[in-house]
Tab-separated table of C-alpha atoms in Angstrom:
chain	number	residue	atom	x	y	z
A	26	UNK	CA	132.596	-98.053	-112.655
A	27	UNK	CA	129.457	-99.440	-110.913
A	28	UNK	CA	127.189	-101.481	-113.095
A	29	UNK	CA	124.084	-101.129	-110.928
A	30	UNK	CA	123.404	-97.493	-112.118
A	31	UNK	CA	119.854	-96.727	-113.144
A	32	UNK	CA	119.786	-96.689	-116.915
A	33	UNK	CA	116.918	-95.843	-119.310
A	34	UNK	CA	116.266	-94.777	-122.777
A	35	UNK	CA	114.020	-91.702	-122.659
A	36	UNK	CA	111.878	-92.902	-125.368
A	37	UNK	CA	110.970	-95.962	-123.322
A	38	UNK	CA	110.196	-93.953	-120.120
A	39	UNK	CA	112.278	-93.272	-116.925
A	40	UNK	CA	110.541	-95.772	-114.540
A	41	UNK	CA	110.910	-93.288	-111.778
A	42	UNK	CA	108.302	-91.231	-109.778
A	43	UNK	CA	109.300	-88.032	-111.485
A	44	UNK	CA	111.227	-87.398	-114.602
A	45	UNK	CA	114.924	-86.696	-113.494
A	46	UNK	CA	116.073	-84.864	-116.662
A	47	UNK	CA	115.136	-81.433	-115.434
A	48	UNK	CA	116.649	-82.063	-112.079
A	49	UNK	CA	119.963	-83.277	-113.407
A	50	UNK	CA	120.196	-80.252	-115.824
A	51	UNK	CA	119.906	-77.754	-113.036
A	52	UNK	CA	119.412	-75.600	-111.293
A	53	UNK	CA	118.732	-73.429	-114.222
A	54	UNK	CA	118.308	-69.649	-114.641
A	55	UNK	CA	114.722	-68.420	-115.073
A	56	UNK	CA	113.942	-66.778	-118.329
A	57	UNK	CA	111.449	-64.213	-117.100
A	58	UNK	CA	110.382	-62.787	-120.408
A	59	UNK	CA	108.337	-59.631	-121.076
A	60	UNK	CA	107.030	-59.092	-124.630
A	61	UNK	CA	104.242	-57.124	-126.328
A	62	UNK	CA	101.667	-58.406	-128.855
A	63	UNK	CA	101.282	-56.725	-132.230
A	64	UNK	CA	98.026	-55.253	-130.730
A	65	UNK	CA	99.984	-53.785	-127.775
A	66	UNK	CA	98.960	-56.218	-124.999
A	67	UNK	CA	101.817	-56.889	-122.553
A	68	UNK	CA	102.909	-60.283	-121.578
A	69	UNK	CA	105.214	-61.597	-118.793
A	70	UNK	CA	106.075	-65.206	-118.492
A	71	UNK	CA	108.876	-67.437	-116.808
A	72	UNK	CA	110.624	-70.180	-118.812
A	73	UNK	CA	112.717	-72.729	-117.139
A	74	UNK	CA	114.834	-73.490	-120.224
A	75	UNK	CA	116.855	-70.231	-120.420
A	76	UNK	CA	120.552	-69.375	-120.618
A	77	UNK	CA	123.247	-67.207	-122.148
A	78	UNK	CA	124.822	-68.504	-125.476
A	79	UNK	CA	127.360	-65.918	-126.696
A	80	UNK	CA	129.578	-63.322	-125.208
A	81	UNK	CA	130.248	-60.795	-128.076
A	82	UNK	CA	127.575	-59.861	-129.066
A	83	UNK	CA	125.684	-61.053	-125.998
A	84	UNK	CA	123.022	-63.542	-126.995
A	85	UNK	CA	120.468	-65.080	-124.649
A	86	UNK	CA	117.744	-67.616	-125.416
A	87	UNK	CA	114.928	-69.550	-124.082
A	88	UNK	CA	112.820	-72.520	-125.277
A	89	UNK	CA	109.071	-72.238	-125.613
A	90	UNK	CA	107.672	-75.795	-125.261
A	91	UNK	CA	104.441	-75.272	-127.271
A	92	UNK	CA	103.439	-72.189	-129.157
A	93	UNK	CA	102.792	-69.733	-126.464
A	94	UNK	CA	102.041	-66.044	-126.269
A	95	UNK	CA	105.616	-64.907	-125.681
A	96	UNK	CA	106.682	-66.722	-128.938
A	97	UNK	CA	103.931	-65.194	-130.941
A	98	UNK	CA	104.649	-61.706	-129.520
A	99	UNK	CA	108.383	-61.978	-130.128
A	100	UNK	CA	107.837	-63.373	-133.654
A	101	UNK	CA	105.514	-60.409	-134.409
A	102	UNK	CA	107.543	-57.583	-132.973
A	103	UNK	CA	111.185	-58.959	-133.019
A	104	UNK	CA	111.724	-57.715	-129.414
A	105	UNK	CA	111.590	-58.872	-125.713
A	106	UNK	CA	113.170	-58.349	-122.340
A	107	UNK	CA	114.670	-60.716	-119.880
A	108	UNK	CA	114.165	-59.800	-116.320
A	109	UNK	CA	116.143	-61.263	-113.293
A	110	UNK	CA	114.095	-63.169	-110.682
A	111	UNK	CA	115.337	-62.656	-107.111
A	112	UNK	CA	113.995	-64.012	-103.797
A	113	UNK	CA	111.632	-61.100	-103.045
A	114	UNK	CA	110.019	-61.477	-106.503
A	115	UNK	CA	109.363	-65.261	-106.556
A	116	UNK	CA	105.718	-65.134	-105.651
A	117	UNK	CA	104.862	-62.592	-108.314
A	118	UNK	CA	107.006	-64.503	-110.812
A	119	UNK	CA	105.027	-67.531	-110.044
A	120	UNK	CA	101.851	-65.592	-110.536
A	121	UNK	CA	102.928	-64.716	-114.054
A	122	UNK	CA	103.097	-68.478	-114.800
A	123	UNK	CA	99.304	-68.763	-114.696
A	124	UNK	CA	97.552	-70.103	-117.894
A	125	UNK	CA	95.492	-67.189	-118.944
A	126	UNK	CA	94.071	-65.727	-122.161
A	127	UNK	CA	96.320	-63.868	-124.569
A	128	UNK	CA	94.557	-60.646	-123.753
A	129	UNK	CA	95.400	-60.817	-120.030
A	130	UNK	CA	98.303	-58.533	-118.925
A	131	UNK	CA	100.482	-60.415	-116.508
A	132	UNK	CA	102.080	-57.231	-115.284
A	133	UNK	CA	98.612	-56.150	-113.901
A	134	UNK	CA	97.753	-59.670	-112.895
A	135	UNK	CA	100.954	-59.953	-110.624
A	136	UNK	CA	100.993	-56.330	-109.365
A	137	UNK	CA	104.265	-55.488	-111.267
A	138	UNK	CA	105.259	-52.322	-112.859
A	139	UNK	CA	106.118	-52.094	-116.583
A	140	UNK	CA	108.855	-49.609	-117.151
A	141	UNK	CA	109.943	-48.243	-120.512
A	142	UNK	CA	113.117	-49.690	-121.951
A	143	UNK	CA	115.837	-47.543	-123.533
A	144	UNK	CA	116.428	-49.326	-126.868
A	145	UNK	CA	113.509	-51.658	-127.536
A	146	UNK	CA	109.714	-50.919	-127.290
A	147	UNK	CA	109.040	-53.670	-124.812
A	148	UNK	CA	108.863	-52.688	-121.168
A	149	UNK	CA	111.035	-54.343	-118.548
A	150	UNK	CA	109.996	-55.274	-114.902
A	151	UNK	CA	110.754	-52.175	-112.783
A	152	UNK	CA	111.045	-54.262	-109.657
A	153	UNK	CA	113.649	-56.605	-111.020
A	154	UNK	CA	117.335	-55.401	-110.336
A	155	UNK	CA	118.649	-56.608	-113.676
A	156	UNK	CA	117.020	-56.523	-117.093
A	157	UNK	CA	118.332	-57.200	-120.655
A	158	UNK	CA	116.620	-55.516	-123.682
A	159	UNK	CA	116.727	-58.022	-126.580
A	160	UNK	CA	116.230	-58.032	-130.218
A	161	UNK	CA	115.285	-61.338	-131.874
A	162	UNK	CA	118.275	-62.898	-133.730
A	163	UNK	CA	117.014	-66.319	-134.418
A	164	UNK	CA	113.769	-68.478	-133.997
A	165	UNK	CA	114.430	-72.103	-134.308
A	166	UNK	CA	111.971	-74.972	-134.198
A	167	UNK	CA	113.761	-77.834	-132.612
A	168	UNK	CA	113.976	-81.341	-133.980
A	169	UNK	CA	114.875	-84.924	-132.990
A	170	UNK	CA	117.961	-86.780	-134.116
A	171	UNK	CA	115.922	-88.324	-136.756
A	172	UNK	CA	114.890	-84.982	-138.154
A	173	UNK	CA	111.264	-84.952	-136.907
A	174	UNK	CA	110.052	-81.474	-135.823
A	175	UNK	CA	108.984	-81.210	-132.138
A	176	UNK	CA	106.667	-78.500	-130.717
A	177	UNK	CA	109.429	-76.516	-129.017
A	178	UNK	CA	110.864	-73.300	-130.348
A	179	UNK	CA	114.390	-71.869	-129.329
A	180	UNK	CA	114.118	-68.045	-129.204
A	181	UNK	CA	117.607	-66.332	-129.413
A	182	UNK	CA	117.948	-62.596	-128.884
A	183	UNK	CA	120.863	-60.170	-128.994
A	184	UNK	CA	121.170	-58.132	-125.823
A	185	UNK	CA	121.124	-54.603	-126.971
A	186	UNK	CA	120.636	-52.880	-123.555
A	187	UNK	CA	121.495	-53.853	-119.973
A	188	UNK	CA	120.022	-52.425	-116.740
A	189	UNK	CA	121.682	-53.136	-113.444
A	190	UNK	CA	120.674	-51.737	-110.043
A	191	UNK	CA	123.554	-49.994	-108.242
A	192	UNK	CA	122.883	-52.259	-105.233
A	193	UNK	CA	124.055	-55.198	-107.262
A	194	UNK	CA	127.437	-53.676	-107.886
A	195	UNK	CA	130.373	-53.898	-105.528
A	196	UNK	CA	133.300	-51.758	-106.469
A	197	UNK	CA	131.934	-51.865	-110.134
A	198	UNK	CA	131.742	-55.623	-110.265
A	199	UNK	CA	128.398	-57.448	-110.501
A	200	UNK	CA	127.921	-59.477	-107.252
A	201	UNK	CA	126.079	-62.476	-108.140
A	202	UNK	CA	126.589	-63.994	-104.659
A	203	UNK	CA	124.589	-61.254	-102.911
A	204	UNK	CA	122.084	-60.328	-105.646
A	205	UNK	CA	119.478	-63.012	-104.564
A	206	UNK	CA	119.294	-64.889	-107.807
A	207	UNK	CA	116.598	-67.646	-107.953
A	208	UNK	CA	117.064	-70.657	-110.000
A	209	UNK	CA	114.668	-73.524	-111.175
A	210	UNK	CA	115.276	-76.954	-109.902
A	211	UNK	CA	113.851	-80.238	-111.359
A	212	UNK	CA	111.050	-81.082	-108.935
A	213	UNK	CA	107.413	-79.960	-109.498
A	214	UNK	CA	107.843	-77.004	-107.062
A	215	UNK	CA	111.588	-76.836	-106.423
A	216	UNK	CA	113.680	-73.690	-106.641
A	217	UNK	CA	117.158	-72.658	-105.366
A	218	UNK	CA	118.412	-69.285	-104.150
A	219	UNK	CA	122.105	-68.388	-104.726
A	220	UNK	CA	123.633	-67.567	-101.450
A	221	UNK	CA	127.109	-66.154	-100.586
A	222	UNK	CA	128.136	-69.308	-98.641
A	223	UNK	CA	127.806	-71.329	-101.936
A	224	UNK	CA	130.659	-69.129	-103.657
A	225	UNK	CA	134.104	-70.694	-104.292
A	226	UNK	CA	136.841	-69.780	-106.698
A	227	UNK	CA	138.672	-72.021	-109.180
A	228	UNK	CA	141.300	-70.417	-111.534
A	229	UNK	CA	141.773	-71.775	-115.041
A	230	UNK	CA	145.095	-73.489	-115.553
A	231	UNK	CA	147.678	-71.318	-117.454
């Protein structure tokens, strides 16, 4: 193994033009989260630290770096929706990342349509081809290895309802390669689109 690898301890800084951590752990699914405040104000925001964590029951989660509106809303109501970001939606997704006051409705700001969910009271994004209705299962403030609390909260939610556009199903199977998923990369403005030519198959050993 080469001994001339770039090595650093994060606590001492990376010594590079841009922190590589997000680029290495990526590309990552976008947590496009809709929520509602206790006063009824809608919120829609993208989170770059998002993923699925369990199969049965299905559980998804995202990390709120800092105490943000989505976190407050979900803590108050116990509900949220995740909405898939596809290539035609990226500009409006980006618009929902604007730093605005808590009383601003990002659906209206970005020209998106809130549509009623079936199980939870929080609306989903009508234009998104896939949405998960979620109920809060755990809210965890992260901590360092030394036990020191950090200003990041992991929000985990059980998926209690799933909406899939028929155009995303082929012979009853969800077609990730053609659905147009957009993923967050590590650079300041970098994203990836999932394309059919990137698909390959690898069977598990028996």
